[in-house]
Amino acid sequence: MVDMCVDLGPVRLATPLATASGTFGYGTEYMGAVDYSCLGAVTVKGIRLDAWPGNPMPRHAEVPGGMVNAIGLQGPGVGMFLNHYAPLYETAFEQTGIKPPAMIVNIWGGTVEEYAEVAHIVAGSGFSFIKAIECNVSCPNVKSGGHTFGHDPMILNRLVSTVRKDLEMPLIVKLAPNVPDITPYVKACEDGGADAISLINTIPAMVIDIERRKPAIANKTGGLSGRAIHPAAVKLVYDAHRASKLPILAMGGIYEAKDAIEFMLAGASAVALGSAIFSNPGVVREVYDGITEYCSRHGFTAVRELTGALEIDA
Ligand SMILES: Cc1cc2nc3c(=O)[nH]c(=O)nc-3n(C[C@H](O)[C@H](O)[C@H](O)COP(=O)(O)O)c2cc1C
């Protein structure tokens, strides 16, 4: 028997497996298809203050090794989320008798103040299964001409410390991958009081329909996810782990147990599955079983022993 419990900073998870924001709806959509007993957490689609329509269609294109999406953060707004989707999650688990995985609420906003407001509304909502806020910082900062919060360490630090102030809930900051060096961004989160970081978000990408000579998605560009980004994500997790002691929730192209184990050896405390679930909801069970098999075979009695257990020759 392998002890599958992990701690993502102050957040205790029954297993190291989570779902990635935007790939698992608001938590209940995969009931009957995904084995929820394998999940330590579900992360919901990004929520802002008010409802947001997202980008025009088409919003995604498949590519070898993954997909490019520009959903544009479509969402119902925090009020509708707390009045409708969170109670739905609560009721669904009451009916099955299964303990609900911890819910991580992914949030975003156009200003630092908006992020803080949404975070405080969620933290004060009183749902016992909501265990953490995850700030998606890959969003345009309305006050700085559209640059994203995640591409300036000083702005990132101000965002994190403002959201953290008086917030009675653990705060995870989800970092953008397209930076020359992740270290100053990790430090900005640490200094700002983040409890953990998550990485990686999608990588900027473009697909062209050569027959029409037009971009394949209406937004012209989007974000690449899936198998193709996995080695880049492992490198960023490795760099982030060396730069700081902040616990890491890693995601990016997990399709089999090996991918999740790589992330943990590189320094992740927990991992999230995303695009793979679209084509194979059974992947959650497969990855869980593969991790326990690996731990047994290598003499690890607790999965948390994998975190940072990478051996590097001098
Ligand atoms: C369709 C889609 C929607 C996404 N929406 C969000 C979102 O709302 N907030 C966020 O932080 N990340 C979002 N992401 C990024 C994922 O959470 C994840 O970081 C990324 O897809 C890498 O993981 P993967 O390769 O396993 O899919 C989205 C990804 C996809 C594919």
Coordinates of C-alpha atoms and ligand atoms in Angstrom, one line a residue:
M1 CA 0.0 0.0 0.0
V2 CA 1.3 3.4 -1.0
D3 CA 0.3 6.5 1.0
M4 CA -1.1 8.8 -1.7
C5 CA -1.7 11.8 0.5
V6 CA 0.2 15.0 -0.3
D7 CA 0.5 18.5 1.1
L8 CA 0.4 21.4 -1.4
G9 CA 1.6 23.8 1.3
P10 CA -1.3 24.2 3.7
V11 CA -3.7 22.3 1.4
R12 CA -3.9 18.6 2.2
L13 CA -4.9 16.5 -0.8
A14 CA -6.0 12.8 -0.6
T15 CA -4.0 12.1 -3.8
P16 CA -1.4 14.1 -5.8
L17 CA -3.8 14.3 -8.8
A18 CA -5.8 17.3 -9.7
T19 CA -7.6 18.6 -12.8
A20 CA -6.3 21.7 -14.7
S21 CA -8.5 24.8 -14.9
G22 CA -10.6 25.0 -18.1
T23 CA -10.5 21.3 -18.8
F24 CA -12.9 20.0 -16.2
G25 CA -15.8 22.5 -16.2
Y26 CA -17.1 23.3 -12.7
G27 CA -16.4 19.9 -11.2
T28 CA -19.4 17.7 -12.0
E29 CA -19.4 17.5 -15.8
Y30 CA -17.3 14.3 -15.8
M31 CA -19.3 12.4 -13.2
G32 CA -19.7 8.8 -14.4
A33 CA -16.7 9.1 -16.8
V34 CA -13.9 10.0 -14.4
D35 CA -13.0 8.0 -11.2
Y36 CA -13.2 10.9 -8.7
S37 CA -11.7 8.7 -5.9
C38 CA -8.4 9.1 -7.7
L39 CA -8.5 12.9 -7.5
G40 CA -7.1 15.0 -4.7
A41 CA -8.5 18.2 -6.2
V42 CA -10.5 19.6 -9.1
T43 CA -9.7 23.1 -10.4
V44 CA -12.6 24.9 -11.9
K45 CA -12.7 27.1 -15.0
G46 CA -11.4 30.6 -14.5
I47 CA -14.0 32.9 -12.7
R48 CA -14.0 36.7 -12.7
L49 CA -16.3 39.2 -11.1
D50 CA -19.0 39.3 -13.8
A51 CA -20.0 37.0 -16.6
W52 CA -17.6 37.0 -19.5
P53 CA -18.5 35.9 -23.1
G54 CA -15.1 34.7 -24.2
N55 CA -13.8 34.8 -27.8
P56 CA -15.8 34.2 -31.0
M57 CA -15.9 30.7 -32.5
P58 CA -14.0 28.7 -33.7
R59 CA -12.0 28.7 -30.5
H60 CA -9.7 25.7 -30.8
A61 CA -7.8 23.6 -33.3
E62 CA -6.2 20.2 -32.9
V63 CA -2.5 19.9 -33.7
P64 CA 0.0 17.0 -33.5
G65 CA 0.7 16.5 -29.8
G66 CA -2.1 18.7 -28.5
M67 CA -4.4 21.6 -29.2
V68 CA -4.4 25.4 -29.5
N69 CA -7.3 27.1 -27.8
A70 CA -8.5 30.7 -27.4
I71 CA -11.7 30.2 -25.3
G72 CA -11.0 33.6 -23.9
L73 CA -11.9 32.8 -20.3
Q74 CA -15.6 32.5 -20.9
G75 CA -17.4 32.2 -17.5
P76 CA -20.5 32.9 -15.5
G77 CA -19.1 35.4 -13.0
V78 CA -18.4 34.7 -9.3
G79 CA -22.1 35.2 -8.2
M80 CA -23.5 32.6 -10.6
F81 CA -20.6 30.3 -9.8
L82 CA -21.3 30.4 -6.0
N83 CA -25.1 30.3 -6.4
H84 CA -25.3 27.6 -8.9
Y85 CA -22.2 25.6 -9.7
A86 CA -20.7 25.3 -6.2
P87 CA -24.1 24.0 -4.7
L88 CA -24.3 21.6 -7.7
Y89 CA -20.9 20.1 -6.7
E90 CA -22.0 19.8 -3.1
T91 CA -25.2 18.0 -3.9
A92 CA -23.7 15.7 -6.5
F93 CA -21.3 14.3 -3.9
E94 CA -23.9 14.1 -1.2
Q95 CA -25.9 11.9 -3.6
T96 CA -23.0 9.5 -4.4
G97 CA -21.6 9.3 -0.9
I98 CA -18.0 9.9 -2.2
K99 CA -16.0 12.5 -0.4
P100 CA -15.6 15.5 -2.8
P101 CA -12.1 16.2 -3.9
A102 CA -10.9 19.6 -2.7
M103 CA -12.0 22.3 -5.1
I104 CA -9.5 24.9 -6.3
V105 CA -11.2 28.0 -7.7
N106 CA -9.2 29.5 -10.6
I107 CA -9.8 33.3 -10.7
W108 CA -8.8 36.2 -13.0
G109 CA -9.5 39.9 -13.4
G110 CA -8.6 43.0 -15.4
T111 CA -7.2 44.9 -12.4
V112 CA -5.4 43.9 -9.2
E113 CA -8.4 45.1 -7.2
E114 CA -10.7 42.9 -9.2
Y115 CA -8.6 39.8 -8.5
A116 CA -8.7 40.7 -4.8
E117 CA -12.4 41.2 -4.7
V118 CA -13.1 37.9 -6.4
A119 CA -10.7 36.0 -4.2
H120 CA -12.3 37.4 -1.0
I121 CA -15.8 36.7 -2.2
V122 CA -14.8 33.0 -2.9
A123 CA -13.0 32.7 0.4
G124 CA -16.0 34.1 2.3
S125 CA -18.5 31.8 0.6
G126 CA -18.4 29.2 3.3
F127 CA -18.3 26.1 1.1
S128 CA -16.1 23.6 3.1
F129 CA -14.9 21.8 -0.1
I130 CA -13.3 25.0 -1.5
K131 CA -9.8 24.7 -0.3
A132 CA -7.7 27.2 -2.3
I133 CA -7.8 30.0 -4.8
E134 CA -5.6 29.8 -7.9
C135 CA -4.8 33.1 -9.6
N136 CA -4.4 32.9 -13.3
V137 CA -1.9 35.7 -14.0
S138 CA -1.8 35.2 -17.8
C139 CA -4.5 37.9 -18.3
P140 CA -4.3 41.4 -19.8
N141 CA -3.8 44.1 -17.2
V142 CA -6.3 46.7 -18.2
K143 CA -4.3 49.5 -16.5
S144 CA -1.0 48.7 -18.3
G145 CA -2.2 48.7 -21.9
G146 CA -2.9 45.0 -22.1
H147 CA 0.4 43.5 -20.8
T148 CA -0.4 40.5 -18.7
F149 CA 0.1 40.5 -14.9
G150 CA 2.4 37.5 -15.2
H151 CA 5.0 39.2 -17.4
D152 CA 6.3 41.8 -15.0
P153 CA 7.7 40.5 -11.6
M154 CA 6.9 43.9 -9.9
I155 CA 3.3 43.9 -11.1
L156 CA 3.0 40.2 -10.2
N157 CA 4.3 40.9 -6.7
R158 CA 1.8 43.7 -6.2
L159 CA -1.0 41.4 -7.4
V160 CA 0.0 38.6 -5.1
S161 CA 0.5 40.7 -2.0
T162 CA -2.8 42.6 -2.6
V163 CA -4.8 39.4 -3.1
R164 CA -3.1 37.7 -0.1
K165 CA -3.9 40.6 2.3
D166 CA -6.5 39.4 4.8
L167 CA -7.4 36.4 2.6
E168 CA -8.4 33.5 4.8
M169 CA -7.7 30.8 2.2
P170 CA -4.6 29.4 0.7
L171 CA -3.4 31.2 -2.5
I172 CA -1.8 29.4 -5.4
V173 CA -0.4 31.6 -8.3
K174 CA -0.5 30.1 -11.7
L175 CA 2.5 31.3 -13.7
A176 CA 2.9 32.0 -17.4
P177 CA 5.5 29.8 -19.1
N178 CA 6.6 32.2 -21.9
V179 CA 9.3 34.1 -19.9
P180 CA 13.1 34.0 -20.4
D181 CA 13.7 32.9 -16.8
I182 CA 11.0 31.8 -14.3
T183 CA 13.1 32.6 -11.2
P184 CA 12.1 36.3 -10.7
Y185 CA 8.4 35.4 -11.1
V186 CA 8.7 32.6 -8.5
K187 CA 10.4 35.0 -6.1
A188 CA 7.7 37.6 -6.7
C189 CA 5.1 35.1 -5.7
E190 CA 7.1 34.0 -2.6
D191 CA 7.8 37.6 -1.5
G192 CA 4.1 38.4 -2.1
G193 CA 3.0 35.7 0.3
A194 CA 1.7 33.0 -2.1
D195 CA 1.2 29.6 -0.5
A196 CA 2.1 27.7 -3.7
I197 CA 2.6 28.1 -7.4
S198 CA 1.1 26.2 -10.3
L199 CA 2.7 25.9 -13.7
I200 CA 2.5 25.8 -16.6
N201 CA -0.3 27.6 -18.4
T202 CA -0.6 27.2 -22.2
I203 CA 2.2 28.4 -24.5
P204 CA 1.3 31.1 -27.1
A205 CA 0.7 29.5 -30.5
M206 CA -0.9 29.9 -33.9
V207 CA -2.4 27.5 -36.4
I208 CA -3.0 28.5 -40.1
D209 CA -5.6 26.9 -42.4
I210 CA -3.5 27.0 -45.6
E211 CA -6.5 26.3 -47.9
R212 CA -8.4 29.4 -46.7
R213 CA -5.2 31.3 -46.0
K214 CA -6.7 32.3 -42.6
P215 CA -5.9 31.6 -39.0
A216 CA -7.7 28.4 -37.9
I217 CA -9.2 30.1 -34.8
A218 CA -11.1 33.3 -34.8
N219 CA -8.8 35.0 -32.2
K220 CA -5.9 34.4 -34.7
T221 CA -3.6 33.1 -31.9
G222 CA -4.2 31.0 -28.8
G223 CA -2.4 28.7 -26.3
L224 CA -0.8 25.4 -27.0
S225 CA -1.6 22.5 -24.5
G226 CA -1.1 18.8 -24.5
R227 CA 1.8 16.3 -25.0
A228 CA 3.8 18.8 -27.0
I229 CA 4.4 21.1 -24.1
H230 CA 5.3 18.5 -21.5
P231 CA 9.2 18.6 -21.7
A232 CA 9.1 22.5 -21.6
A233 CA 6.8 22.2 -18.5
V234 CA 9.2 19.8 -16.7
K235 CA 12.1 22.2 -17.3
L236 CA 10.1 25.1 -15.8
V237 CA 9.0 23.0 -12.8
Y238 CA 12.6 22.0 -12.2
D239 CA 13.8 25.6 -12.4
A240 CA 11.0 26.8 -10.1
H241 CA 11.8 24.1 -7.6
R242 CA 15.5 25.1 -7.5
A243 CA 14.6 28.8 -7.2
S244 CA 12.3 28.6 -4.1
K245 CA 10.7 26.3 -1.5
L246 CA 7.2 27.2 -2.6
P247 CA 5.2 24.0 -3.2
I248 CA 4.4 23.4 -6.9
L249 CA 1.3 22.1 -8.6
A250 CA 2.5 21.0 -12.0
M251 CA 0.6 20.6 -15.3
G252 CA 1.3 20.4 -19.0
G253 CA 0.9 17.4 -21.1
I254 CA 0.2 14.6 -18.6
Y255 CA -1.0 11.6 -20.6
E256 CA 0.4 8.7 -18.6
A257 CA 1.9 8.0 -15.2
K258 CA 5.4 8.6 -16.4
D259 CA 4.6 12.3 -17.2
A260 CA 3.2 12.9 -13.7
I261 CA 6.2 11.1 -12.0
E262 CA 8.6 13.3 -14.0
F263 CA 6.9 16.4 -12.6
M264 CA 7.2 15.1 -9.1
L265 CA 10.8 14.1 -9.4
A266 CA 11.5 17.6 -10.8
G267 CA 10.0 19.1 -7.7
A268 CA 6.2 19.1 -7.9
S269 CA 4.1 18.3 -4.8
A270 CA 1.0 17.6 -6.9
V271 CA 0.1 17.5 -10.6
A272 CA -2.9 18.3 -12.7
L273 CA -4.3 16.6 -15.8
G274 CA -5.8 18.8 -18.5
S275 CA -6.1 18.2 -22.2
A276 CA -5.7 14.5 -21.9
I277 CA -9.0 14.2 -20.1
F278 CA -10.9 15.5 -23.2
S279 CA -9.9 12.4 -25.3
N280 CA -9.6 9.9 -22.5
P281 CA -11.4 10.5 -19.2
G282 CA -10.0 7.1 -18.0
V283 CA -6.5 8.8 -17.9
V284 CA -7.1 9.8 -14.3
R285 CA -7.4 6.2 -13.1
E286 CA -4.5 5.1 -15.4
V287 CA -2.2 7.8 -14.0
Y288 CA -3.2 7.0 -10.4
D289 CA -2.5 3.3 -10.9
G290 CA 0.7 3.9 -12.7
I291 CA 2.0 6.1 -9.9
T292 CA 1.2 3.5 -7.2
E293 CA 2.8 0.8 -9.3
Y294 CA 6.0 2.9 -9.7
C295 CA 6.2 3.7 -6.0
S296 CA 5.8 0.0 -5.1
R297 CA 8.5 -1.0 -7.6
H298 CA 10.9 1.6 -6.4
G299 CA 10.4 1.1 -2.7
F300 CA 8.6 4.4 -2.0
T301 CA 5.9 4.0 0.7
A302 CA 4.5 7.5 0.4
V303 CA 4.0 9.3 -2.9
R304 CA 5.3 12.6 -1.4
E305 CA 8.8 11.0 -1.2
L306 CA 8.9 11.5 -5.0
T307 CA 8.9 15.3 -4.7
G308 CA 12.3 16.6 -5.8
A309 CA 13.8 13.1 -5.7
L310 CA 15.6 13.6 -9.0
E311 CA 19.2 12.4 -8.9
I312 CA 21.7 14.6 -10.7
D313 CA 25.3 13.5 -11.1
A314 CA 27.8 16.1 -10.0
Ligands
LIG1 C1 -9.7 24.6 -23.3 C2 -8.7 25.1 -22.2 C3 -9.2 26.1 -21.4 C4 -8.3 26.5 -20.3 N1 -8.8 27.5 -19.5 C5 -8.0 27.9 -18.5 C6 -8.5 28.9 -17.5 O1 -9.6 29.3 -17.5 N2 -7.6 29.3 -16.5 C7 -6.3 28.8 -16.4 O2 -5.6 29.2 -15.5 N3 -5.8 27.9 -17.3 C8 -6.6 27.4 -18.3 N4 -6.2 26.5 -19.2 C9 -4.8 26.0 -19.1 C10 -4.8 24.6 -18.4 O3 -5.3 24.7 -17.1 C11 -3.4 24.0 -18.3 O4 -2.5 24.9 -17.6 C12 -2.8 23.8 -19.7 O5 -3.8 23.3 -20.6 C13 -1.6 22.8 -19.7 O6 -2.1 21.5 -19.3 P1 -2.4 20.3 -20.3 O7 -1.3 20.3 -21.4 O8 -2.5 19.1 -19.5 O9 -3.7 20.7 -20.9 C14 -7.0 26.0 -20.2 C15 -6.6 25.0 -21.1 C16 -7.4 24.5 -22.1 C17 -6.9 23.4 -23.0

